[in-house]
Amino acid sequence: MKVTEHITNGNGKTQFSLEIIPPLKGENLQSIFNNIDPLMEFKPPFIDVTYHREEYVYKEMENGLLKKKIVRKRPGTVGICAAIQNKYNVDAIPHILCGGFTKEDTENFLIDMDFLGIDNVMALRGDAVKNETYFKPEKEGNSYASELVSQIQDLNNGIYLDDGLQNTSTTDFCIGVAGYPEKHMEAPSLDSDIHFLKKKVKNGATYIVTQMLFDNQKYFNFVDQCRAEGITVPIIPGLKPLGTKKQLNLIPHRFKVDLPDDLIKEVLKFSDSKKVREVGVEWCVQQSKELIKKEVPFLHYYSMGKSNTIKDVAKQLF
Ligand SMILES: Cc1cc2nc3c(=O)[nH]c(=O)nc-3n(C[C@H](O)[C@H](O)[C@H](O)COP(=O)(O)OP(=O)(O)OC[C@H]3O[C@@H](n4cnc5c(N)ncnc54)[C@H](O)[C@@H]3O)c2cc1C
């Protein structure tokens, strides 16, 4: 079922959803199930599975020289989506990137998703390859998520890259895209970022999921600004319960978001990791309660490979 249909079926009630990351290469599928199992009691209608492109690693050789190697540390997005749909009978949403994909690769990926009975895809540009400053699209690839959305929408209309194909079938993907209440790190301003977000919606995206946020006011302002610009699709807030003190630095660095001073002060009061976790969970519970009061359609929790803090939050709400 499409995310937009799940929202309609929710009848104004906020629902629970989550995002998982594939395990590191070498680990098995059970680690994914161990992550999801404890959260199934909160009845997520859909689960997102992130996509991780290749990255360069440098290996020291016997002669001391470094050898550049391309690796994908977390493959398996497609297989995990199939396994989730099969095991839990909930919608699995693969993330699909511009980065590392030619348009031909994208089309073939989408055909696989369609054949697997996947109804939703999350369309993203992806970041620059690690150790590179700028994002570089593939030679025959999409440069921005808005272009990727157009390609998916073309397939929804039966338009394939090979215009010689006759009597093509159509797909029917519901397309999600990313939004950044604190603006995307490369955008010169929030206005400019929202301008391009609108383009993603104009090209066919029917819902938005935000980058994780720790200050609801930023979400409310963002929604107001999007609505003022004429973006009418649902905007789902992304949340992450802080689980460790280390994340105080890691999260702003990796996701380019600010943490509120009150949260930082509270975390810094404690050296005991259990207490820090309690602070993170309590903050996320309060954030979630306020968002539920505002009748957001979903609360989308980022697991980053760990479900325990999300469970602590969700059991107080769902
Ligand atoms: C909910 C969510 C899920 C994510 N999942 C993944 C994942 O699974 N895997 C992964 O690798 N990353 C993921 N990311 C991270 C994402 O790939 C990065 O943030 C990436 O840098 C931007 O992707 P985007 O789709 O927002 O890009 P875009 O929407 O293409 O925007 C990228 C930048 O370009 C600007 N821009 C857009 N269009 C134009 C244009 N025509 N001209 C000039 N500037 C333009 C935008 O303002 C923005 O600054 C996720 C992010 C979010 C919020």
Coordinates of C-alpha atoms and ligand atoms in Angstrom, one line a residue:
M1 CA 0.0 0.0 0.0
K2 CA 1.2 3.5 -0.7
V3 CA 2.3 5.8 2.2
T4 CA -0.3 8.3 1.1
E5 CA -3.0 5.6 1.5
H6 CA -1.6 4.7 5.0
I7 CA -2.0 8.3 5.9
T8 CA -5.6 8.4 4.7
N9 CA -6.4 5.2 6.6
G10 CA -4.9 6.7 9.7
N11 CA -7.9 9.1 9.9
G12 CA -5.9 11.8 11.5
K13 CA -4.2 9.5 14.1
T14 CA -0.4 9.7 14.2
Q15 CA 1.2 6.4 13.3
F16 CA 4.6 4.9 14.0
S17 CA 7.2 4.2 11.3
L18 CA 10.9 3.5 11.2
E19 CA 14.0 3.5 9.1
I20 CA 16.7 0.9 9.2
I21 CA 20.2 0.6 7.7
P22 CA 21.5 -2.6 6.1
P23 CA 24.0 -4.6 8.2
L24 CA 27.7 -4.3 7.4
K25 CA 28.9 -6.7 4.7
G26 CA 29.6 -10.1 6.3
E27 CA 26.7 -9.8 8.8
N28 CA 23.5 -11.7 8.2
L29 CA 19.8 -10.9 7.9
Q30 CA 19.1 -11.9 11.4
S31 CA 20.7 -8.7 12.7
I32 CA 18.0 -6.8 10.8
F33 CA 15.2 -8.9 12.2
N34 CA 16.7 -8.5 15.7
N35 CA 16.4 -4.8 15.1
I36 CA 12.8 -4.8 13.8
D37 CA 11.3 -7.6 16.0
P38 CA 11.1 -5.5 19.2
L39 CA 9.3 -2.7 17.3
M40 CA 6.6 -4.7 15.5
E41 CA 4.2 -4.4 18.5
F42 CA 3.9 -0.7 17.5
K43 CA 2.5 -1.8 14.1
P44 CA 4.6 0.3 11.7
P45 CA 2.7 0.3 8.3
F46 CA 6.0 0.8 6.6
I47 CA 9.7 0.4 7.2
D48 CA 12.3 2.4 5.2
V49 CA 15.6 0.7 4.2
T50 CA 18.5 3.1 3.4
Y51 CA 20.8 2.7 0.4
H52 CA 24.6 3.0 0.8
R53 CA 26.7 3.7 -2.2
E54 CA 30.3 2.6 -2.7
E55 CA 33.1 4.4 -1.0
Y56 CA 36.9 4.5 -1.4
V57 CA 39.1 2.9 1.2
Y58 CA 42.8 2.8 1.3
K59 CA 44.6 -0.4 2.1
E60 CA 48.3 -0.5 3.0
M61 CA 50.2 -3.0 0.9
E62 CA 53.3 -5.0 1.9
N63 CA 55.6 -2.3 0.4
G64 CA 54.0 0.3 2.5
L65 CA 52.2 2.0 -0.4
L66 CA 48.4 2.6 -0.2
K67 CA 46.1 1.0 -2.6
K68 CA 42.7 2.7 -3.4
K69 CA 39.8 0.2 -3.3
I70 CA 36.1 0.8 -4.0
V71 CA 33.9 -1.0 -1.5
R72 CA 30.2 -1.1 -0.6
K73 CA 30.1 -1.6 3.1
R74 CA 26.3 -1.9 3.5
P75 CA 24.8 -3.6 0.4
G76 CA 21.5 -5.5 0.6
T77 CA 18.8 -2.8 0.4
V78 CA 16.7 -4.7 -2.2
G79 CA 17.0 -8.1 -0.5
I80 CA 16.2 -6.6 2.9
C81 CA 13.0 -5.0 1.5
A82 CA 11.9 -8.3 0.0
A83 CA 12.7 -10.1 3.3
I84 CA 10.7 -7.5 5.3
Q85 CA 7.6 -7.7 3.1
N86 CA 7.8 -11.5 3.2
K87 CA 8.3 -11.9 7.0
Y88 CA 6.3 -9.0 8.5
N89 CA 3.7 -8.3 5.7
V90 CA 4.4 -4.5 6.0
D91 CA 5.4 -2.2 3.3
A92 CA 9.2 -1.9 2.8
I93 CA 10.5 1.3 1.2
P94 CA 13.8 1.2 -0.5
H95 CA 15.8 4.3 -0.7
I96 CA 17.2 5.0 -4.2
L97 CA 20.0 7.4 -5.0
C98 CA 21.2 9.4 -8.0
G99 CA 24.8 8.8 -6.8
G100 CA 26.4 5.7 -8.3
F101 CA 23.5 5.1 -10.6
T102 CA 23.2 5.7 -14.4
K103 CA 19.6 6.2 -15.5
E104 CA 19.8 2.7 -17.0
D105 CA 20.7 1.3 -13.5
T106 CA 17.9 3.3 -12.0
E107 CA 15.4 2.0 -14.5
N108 CA 16.5 -1.6 -13.8
F109 CA 16.4 -1.1 -10.0
L110 CA 12.8 0.2 -10.3
I111 CA 11.8 -2.7 -12.5
D112 CA 13.1 -5.1 -9.7
M113 CA 11.1 -3.1 -7.1
D114 CA 8.0 -3.2 -9.2
F115 CA 8.3 -7.0 -9.7
L116 CA 8.8 -7.4 -6.0
G117 CA 5.5 -5.7 -5.3
I118 CA 7.0 -2.6 -3.7
D119 CA 4.7 0.3 -3.8
N120 CA 6.8 3.2 -2.5
V121 CA 10.3 4.5 -3.1
M122 CA 12.3 7.2 -1.4
A123 CA 14.1 9.3 -4.0
L124 CA 17.4 10.9 -3.0
R125 CA 20.4 12.4 -4.5
G126 CA 22.9 10.9 -2.0
D127 CA 26.0 12.6 -0.7
A128 CA 29.4 13.0 -2.3
V129 CA 31.6 9.9 -2.1
K130 CA 33.6 9.9 1.1
N131 CA 36.8 11.9 0.7
E132 CA 35.4 13.9 -2.2
T133 CA 34.1 17.5 -1.6
Y134 CA 31.3 17.7 -4.2
F135 CA 28.6 15.3 -5.3
K136 CA 29.4 14.0 -8.8
P137 CA 26.6 12.3 -10.7
E138 CA 27.3 9.4 -13.0
K139 CA 28.0 10.3 -16.6
E140 CA 24.5 9.1 -17.7
G141 CA 22.9 9.6 -14.3
N142 CA 20.6 12.0 -12.5
S143 CA 22.2 15.1 -10.9
Y144 CA 19.4 16.0 -8.4
A145 CA 16.7 14.1 -6.6
S146 CA 14.1 16.2 -8.7
E147 CA 15.5 14.5 -11.8
L148 CA 15.3 11.1 -10.2
V149 CA 11.7 11.8 -9.3
S150 CA 10.9 12.7 -12.9
Q151 CA 12.4 9.4 -14.1
I152 CA 10.3 7.4 -11.6
Q153 CA 7.2 9.3 -12.6
D154 CA 8.1 8.6 -16.3
L155 CA 8.0 4.9 -15.5
N156 CA 4.7 5.4 -13.7
N157 CA 3.5 6.7 -17.1
G158 CA 5.0 3.8 -19.0
I159 CA 7.8 5.9 -20.4
Y160 CA 11.1 3.9 -20.5
L161 CA 14.5 5.1 -21.5
D162 CA 14.3 3.1 -24.7
D163 CA 11.6 4.9 -26.7
G164 CA 11.5 2.0 -29.1
L165 CA 9.7 -0.2 -26.6
Q166 CA 6.1 -0.9 -27.5
N167 CA 3.0 -1.5 -25.3
T168 CA 5.0 -0.9 -22.1
S169 CA 3.4 -1.5 -18.7
T170 CA 3.2 1.3 -16.2
T171 CA 4.5 1.2 -12.6
D172 CA 2.6 2.9 -9.8
F173 CA 5.2 4.0 -7.3
C174 CA 4.4 6.5 -4.5
I175 CA 7.4 8.7 -4.3
G176 CA 8.9 10.2 -1.1
V177 CA 11.6 12.8 -0.9
A178 CA 13.8 14.4 1.7
G179 CA 13.2 17.8 3.4
Y180 CA 15.5 19.7 5.7
P181 CA 14.0 21.9 8.3
E182 CA 17.5 23.2 9.1
K183 CA 18.3 23.4 5.3
H184 CA 20.4 21.0 3.4
M185 CA 24.1 21.6 4.1
E186 CA 24.9 22.7 0.6
A187 CA 21.9 25.0 0.1
P188 CA 22.8 28.7 0.2
S189 CA 19.6 29.4 2.2
L190 CA 16.4 27.7 3.4
D191 CA 14.4 29.6 0.9
S192 CA 16.5 28.2 -1.9
D193 CA 16.3 24.7 -0.5
I194 CA 12.5 24.9 -0.3
H195 CA 12.4 26.2 -3.9
F196 CA 14.0 22.9 -5.0
L197 CA 11.9 20.9 -2.7
K198 CA 8.9 22.3 -4.4
K199 CA 10.4 21.1 -7.7
K200 CA 10.6 17.5 -6.4
V201 CA 6.9 17.7 -5.5
K202 CA 6.0 19.2 -8.8
N203 CA 7.9 16.4 -10.6
G204 CA 5.8 13.7 -8.8
A205 CA 6.8 13.3 -5.1
T206 CA 3.7 12.8 -2.9
Y207 CA 5.2 13.0 0.5
I208 CA 8.2 14.4 2.3
V209 CA 10.2 12.9 5.2
T210 CA 12.4 15.4 7.2
Q211 CA 16.0 15.0 8.3
M212 CA 16.1 14.2 12.0
L213 CA 15.2 17.1 14.2
F214 CA 15.5 17.7 18.0
D215 CA 13.6 21.0 18.1
N216 CA 9.9 20.8 17.0
Q217 CA 9.7 24.5 16.4
K218 CA 12.1 24.1 13.5
Y219 CA 9.6 21.5 12.0
F220 CA 6.6 23.8 12.6
N221 CA 8.4 26.7 10.9
F222 CA 9.5 24.5 8.0
V223 CA 6.0 23.2 7.5
D224 CA 4.6 26.8 7.5
Q225 CA 7.2 27.9 5.0
C226 CA 6.6 25.0 2.7
R227 CA 2.8 25.6 2.8
A228 CA 3.4 29.3 2.1
E229 CA 5.3 28.2 -1.0
G230 CA 2.5 26.0 -2.1
I231 CA 3.8 22.6 -1.1
T232 CA 0.7 20.7 0.0
V233 CA 1.9 17.1 0.4
P234 CA 2.3 15.5 3.9
I235 CA 5.5 16.3 5.7
I236 CA 6.6 13.5 8.1
P237 CA 8.9 14.5 10.9
G238 CA 12.0 12.4 11.4
L239 CA 13.1 11.7 15.0
K240 CA 16.1 10.1 16.7
P241 CA 16.3 9.4 20.4
L242 CA 19.8 10.4 21.5
G243 CA 21.4 7.2 23.0
T244 CA 24.9 8.1 23.9
K245 CA 27.0 11.2 24.9
K246 CA 29.1 10.7 21.8
Q247 CA 26.1 11.4 19.6
L248 CA 26.1 15.0 20.9
N249 CA 29.0 15.5 18.4
L250 CA 28.4 12.8 16.0
I251 CA 24.8 13.7 15.0
P252 CA 25.5 17.4 14.2
H253 CA 28.6 16.4 12.3
R254 CA 27.0 13.6 10.2
F255 CA 23.5 15.1 9.7
K256 CA 24.2 18.8 9.8
V257 CA 21.6 19.5 12.5
D258 CA 21.7 21.5 15.7
L259 CA 20.9 20.1 19.1
P260 CA 19.0 22.4 21.5
D261 CA 21.1 23.8 24.4
D262 CA 18.6 22.4 27.0
L263 CA 19.1 18.9 25.7
I264 CA 22.9 19.3 25.6
K265 CA 23.0 20.7 29.2
E266 CA 20.8 17.9 30.5
V267 CA 23.0 15.2 28.8
L268 CA 26.3 16.8 30.1
K269 CA 25.0 16.5 33.7
F270 CA 25.6 12.7 33.6
S271 CA 28.5 10.5 33.1
D272 CA 26.5 7.3 33.6
S273 CA 25.5 6.0 30.1
K274 CA 22.2 4.7 31.4
K275 CA 21.2 8.2 32.6
V276 CA 22.3 9.8 29.3
R277 CA 20.0 7.4 27.5
E278 CA 17.2 8.2 29.8
V279 CA 17.6 11.9 29.0
G280 CA 17.6 11.2 25.2
V281 CA 14.5 9.0 25.5
E282 CA 12.6 11.5 27.6
W283 CA 13.5 14.3 25.2
C284 CA 12.2 12.3 22.3
V285 CA 9.0 11.3 24.1
Q286 CA 8.2 15.0 24.8
Q287 CA 8.9 15.9 21.2
S288 CA 6.8 13.0 20.0
K289 CA 3.9 14.0 22.3
E290 CA 3.8 17.6 21.0
L291 CA 3.9 16.4 17.4
I292 CA 1.1 13.9 18.0
K293 CA -1.0 16.8 19.5
K294 CA -0.4 18.6 16.2
E295 CA -1.7 15.5 14.4
V296 CA 1.3 14.8 12.2
P297 CA 0.5 11.7 10.1
F298 CA 3.6 9.7 11.1
L299 CA 6.4 9.9 13.5
H300 CA 9.4 8.4 11.6
Y301 CA 12.2 7.1 13.8
Y302 CA 15.7 6.7 12.6
S303 CA 17.1 3.5 14.2
M304 CA 20.7 3.8 12.9
G305 CA 21.0 0.1 13.6
K306 CA 19.7 0.2 17.2
S307 CA 16.1 -0.3 18.3
N308 CA 16.3 -0.2 22.1
T309 CA 15.9 3.6 22.5
I310 CA 13.1 3.7 19.9
K311 CA 11.3 1.0 21.8
D312 CA 11.6 3.0 25.1
V313 CA 10.0 6.0 23.3
A314 CA 7.3 4.1 21.4
K315 CA 6.0 2.1 24.3
Q316 CA 5.0 5.4 26.0
L317 CA 3.2 6.6 22.9
F318 CA 1.8 3.9 20.6
Ligands
LIG1 C1 14.8 11.2 5.0 C2 16.1 11.1 4.5 C3 16.6 9.8 4.1 C4 17.9 9.7 3.5 N1 18.3 8.4 3.1 C5 19.6 8.3 2.6 C6 20.0 7.0 2.1 O1 19.3 6.0 2.2 N2 21.2 6.9 1.5 C7 22.1 8.0 1.4 O2 23.2 7.9 0.9 N3 21.7 9.3 1.9 C8 20.4 9.4 2.4 N4 20.0 10.6 2.9 C9 20.9 11.8 2.8 C10 20.8 12.5 1.4 O3 21.2 11.6 0.3 C11 21.7 13.7 1.4 O4 21.3 14.7 2.3 C12 22.1 14.4 0.1 O5 23.2 15.2 0.3 C13 20.9 15.2 -0.5 O6 19.9 14.4 -1.0 P1 18.5 15.0 -1.5 O7 17.7 14.0 -2.1 O8 17.9 15.9 -0.4 O9 19.1 16.0 -2.7 P2 18.4 17.1 -3.6 O10 17.0 17.3 -3.3 O11 18.9 16.8 -5.0 O12 19.2 18.4 -3.1 C14 20.6 18.4 -2.9 C15 21.1 19.9 -2.9 O13 21.0 20.5 -4.1 C16 20.1 21.6 -4.1 N5 19.4 21.5 -5.4 C17 18.4 20.7 -5.7 N6 18.0 20.9 -7.0 C18 18.8 21.8 -7.5 C19 19.0 22.4 -8.8 N7 18.2 22.0 -9.8 N8 19.9 23.3 -9.0 C20 20.7 23.7 -7.9 N9 20.6 23.2 -6.7 C21 19.7 22.2 -6.5 C22 19.3 21.5 -2.9 O14 18.8 22.7 -2.3 C23 20.3 20.8 -1.9 O15 21.1 21.7 -1.3 C24 18.7 10.8 3.4 C25 18.3 12.1 3.9 C26 17.0 12.2 4.4 C27 16.6 13.5 5.0

